[in-house]
Amino acid sequence: MAARGRTGMQWIVVCLGKLIAMTVFPVELTLSGGTQGDEVYPASWLYDVRDAITGELLKHDADPIDVPHHWKRPNIGQMIAADYGYAHYRHNSVGGVQLV
């Protein structure tokens, strides 16, 4: 955004909404659905995501390959489900925050 003042063109930054610092924190993952996969089809695990410190449920049936995560599962045969990970929050398109 630009504004004209006595000293010429001046630039300002406007923050709409609450600023969220990207803080990565540990999470516990509990398998809540999906399949193990095979040599043709990748695993399709879904996870309940809990804060590793407080135990608070942050997300039910999180899919690591869905938006906003975009993690790609390899087609390498059967995989063991994860039980631990890292997460952070970011702004979403409707003015709220989402777990990534």
PDB file of C-alpha atoms in Angstrom, residues 17-91:
ATOM      1  CA  GLY A  17      -5.945 -10.364  11.495  1.00  0.00           C
ATOM      2  CA  LYS A  18      -3.787 -11.823  14.221  1.00  0.00           C
ATOM      3  CA  LEU A  19      -0.171 -12.534  13.327  1.00  0.00           C
ATOM      4  CA  ILE A  20       0.847 -16.121  14.083  1.00  0.00           C
ATOM      5  CA  ALA A  21       4.491 -16.955  14.585  1.00  0.00           C
ATOM      6  CA  MET A  22       5.409 -20.280  13.000  1.00  0.00           C
ATOM      7  CA  THR A  23       6.265 -22.398  16.006  1.00  0.00           C
ATOM      8  CA  VAL A  24       6.863 -26.071  15.322  1.00  0.00           C
ATOM      9  CA  PHE A  25       5.821 -28.421  18.114  1.00  0.00           C
ATOM     10  CA  PRO A  26       5.772 -32.215  18.647  1.00  0.00           C
ATOM     11  CA  VAL A  27       2.570 -34.195  18.111  1.00  0.00           C
ATOM     12  CA  GLU A  28       1.507 -37.760  18.839  1.00  0.00           C
ATOM     13  CA  LEU A  29      -0.220 -39.604  15.990  1.00  0.00           C
ATOM     14  CA  THR A  30      -2.775 -42.364  16.583  1.00  0.00           C
ATOM     15  CA  LEU A  31      -3.956 -44.405  13.615  1.00  0.00           C
ATOM     16  CA  SER A  32      -7.668 -43.702  13.054  1.00  0.00           C
ATOM     17  CA  GLY A  33      -8.306 -45.222   9.622  1.00  0.00           C
ATOM     18  CA  GLY A  34      -6.971 -46.078   6.189  1.00  0.00           C
ATOM     19  CA  THR A  35      -5.057 -49.034   4.795  1.00  0.00           C
ATOM     20  CA  GLN A  36      -1.461 -50.229   4.820  1.00  0.00           C
ATOM     21  CA  GLY A  37      -1.049 -50.207   1.038  1.00  0.00           C
ATOM     22  CA  ASP A  38       0.964 -52.534  -1.201  1.00  0.00           C
ATOM     23  CA  GLU A  39       3.356 -52.430  -4.157  1.00  0.00           C
ATOM     24  CA  VAL A  40       0.679 -50.821  -6.376  1.00  0.00           C
ATOM     25  CA  TYR A  41      -1.290 -48.574  -3.995  1.00  0.00           C
ATOM     26  CA  PRO A  42       0.272 -46.272  -1.381  1.00  0.00           C
ATOM     27  CA  ALA A  43      -0.801 -46.447   2.264  1.00  0.00           C
ATOM     28  CA  SER A  44      -3.832 -44.317   3.089  1.00  0.00           C
ATOM     29  CA  TRP A  45      -3.425 -43.860   6.835  1.00  0.00           C
ATOM     30  CA  LEU A  46      -5.527 -41.273   8.707  1.00  0.00           C
ATOM     31  CA  TYR A  47      -4.398 -40.006  12.102  1.00  0.00           C
ATOM     32  CA  ASP A  48      -5.759 -38.419  15.240  1.00  0.00           C
ATOM     33  CA  VAL A  49      -3.245 -35.699  16.083  1.00  0.00           C
ATOM     34  CA  ARG A  50      -2.615 -34.779  19.731  1.00  0.00           C
ATOM     35  CA  ASP A  51      -0.325 -32.214  21.296  1.00  0.00           C
ATOM     36  CA  ALA A  52       2.563 -34.302  22.672  1.00  0.00           C
ATOM     37  CA  ILE A  53       2.828 -32.124  25.798  1.00  0.00           C
ATOM     38  CA  THR A  54      -0.818 -31.569  26.809  1.00  0.00           C
ATOM     39  CA  GLY A  55      -2.497 -34.542  25.127  1.00  0.00           C
ATOM     40  CA  GLU A  56      -5.125 -32.207  23.609  1.00  0.00           C
ATOM     41  CA  LEU A  57      -6.773 -33.554  20.439  1.00  0.00           C
ATOM     42  CA  LEU A  58      -5.838 -31.098  17.672  1.00  0.00           C
ATOM     43  CA  LYS A  59      -7.250 -32.883  14.615  1.00  0.00           C
ATOM     44  CA  HIS A  60      -9.344 -36.018  14.032  1.00  0.00           C
ATOM     45  CA  ASP A  61      -8.725 -38.127  10.904  1.00  0.00           C
ATOM     46  CA  ALA A  62      -5.876 -35.972   9.581  1.00  0.00           C
ATOM     47  CA  ASP A  63      -4.745 -37.078   6.119  1.00  0.00           C
ATOM     48  CA  PRO A  64      -1.052 -36.254   5.513  1.00  0.00           C
ATOM     49  CA  ILE A  65      -1.528 -36.042   1.727  1.00  0.00           C
ATOM     50  CA  ASP A  66      -4.530 -33.682   1.868  1.00  0.00           C
ATOM     51  CA  VAL A  67      -4.402 -29.868   1.791  1.00  0.00           C
ATOM     52  CA  PRO A  68      -2.568 -28.163   3.481  1.00  0.00           C
ATOM     53  CA  HIS A  69      -0.032 -30.923   4.174  1.00  0.00           C
ATOM     54  CA  HIS A  70       0.736 -32.222   0.659  1.00  0.00           C
ATOM     55  CA  TRP A  71       3.041 -35.024   1.820  1.00  0.00           C
ATOM     56  CA  LYS A  72       3.452 -37.664  -0.917  1.00  0.00           C
ATOM     57  CA  ARG A  73       3.363 -41.305   0.104  1.00  0.00           C
ATOM     58  CA  PRO A  74       5.705 -43.537  -1.861  1.00  0.00           C
ATOM     59  CA  ASN A  75       4.482 -46.700  -3.667  1.00  0.00           C
ATOM     60  CA  ILE A  76       7.011 -48.977  -1.993  1.00  0.00           C
ATOM     61  CA  GLY A  77       4.783 -51.641  -0.561  1.00  0.00           C
ATOM     62  CA  GLN A  78       3.486 -51.920   2.959  1.00  0.00           C
ATOM     63  CA  MET A  79       4.377 -49.163   5.392  1.00  0.00           C
ATOM     64  CA  ILE A  80       4.221 -48.914   9.166  1.00  0.00           C
ATOM     65  CA  ALA A  81       1.897 -46.189  10.445  1.00  0.00           C
ATOM     66  CA  ALA A  82       3.584 -43.187  12.074  1.00  0.00           C
ATOM     67  CA  ASP A  83       3.152 -42.482  15.784  1.00  0.00           C
ATOM     68  CA  TYR A  84       5.007 -39.170  16.145  1.00  0.00           C
ATOM     69  CA  GLY A  85       5.500 -35.995  14.149  1.00  0.00           C
ATOM     70  CA  TYR A  86       5.802 -32.220  14.161  1.00  0.00           C
ATOM     71  CA  ALA A  87       3.142 -29.603  13.408  1.00  0.00           C
ATOM     72  CA  HIS A  88       2.562 -25.854  13.258  1.00  0.00           C
ATOM     73  CA  TYR A  89      -0.339 -23.487  12.691  1.00  0.00           C
ATOM     74  CA  ARG A  90      -0.792 -21.149   9.704  1.00  0.00           C
ATOM     75  CA  HIS A  91      -3.478 -18.747   8.484  1.00  0.00           C
TER      76      HIS A  91
END
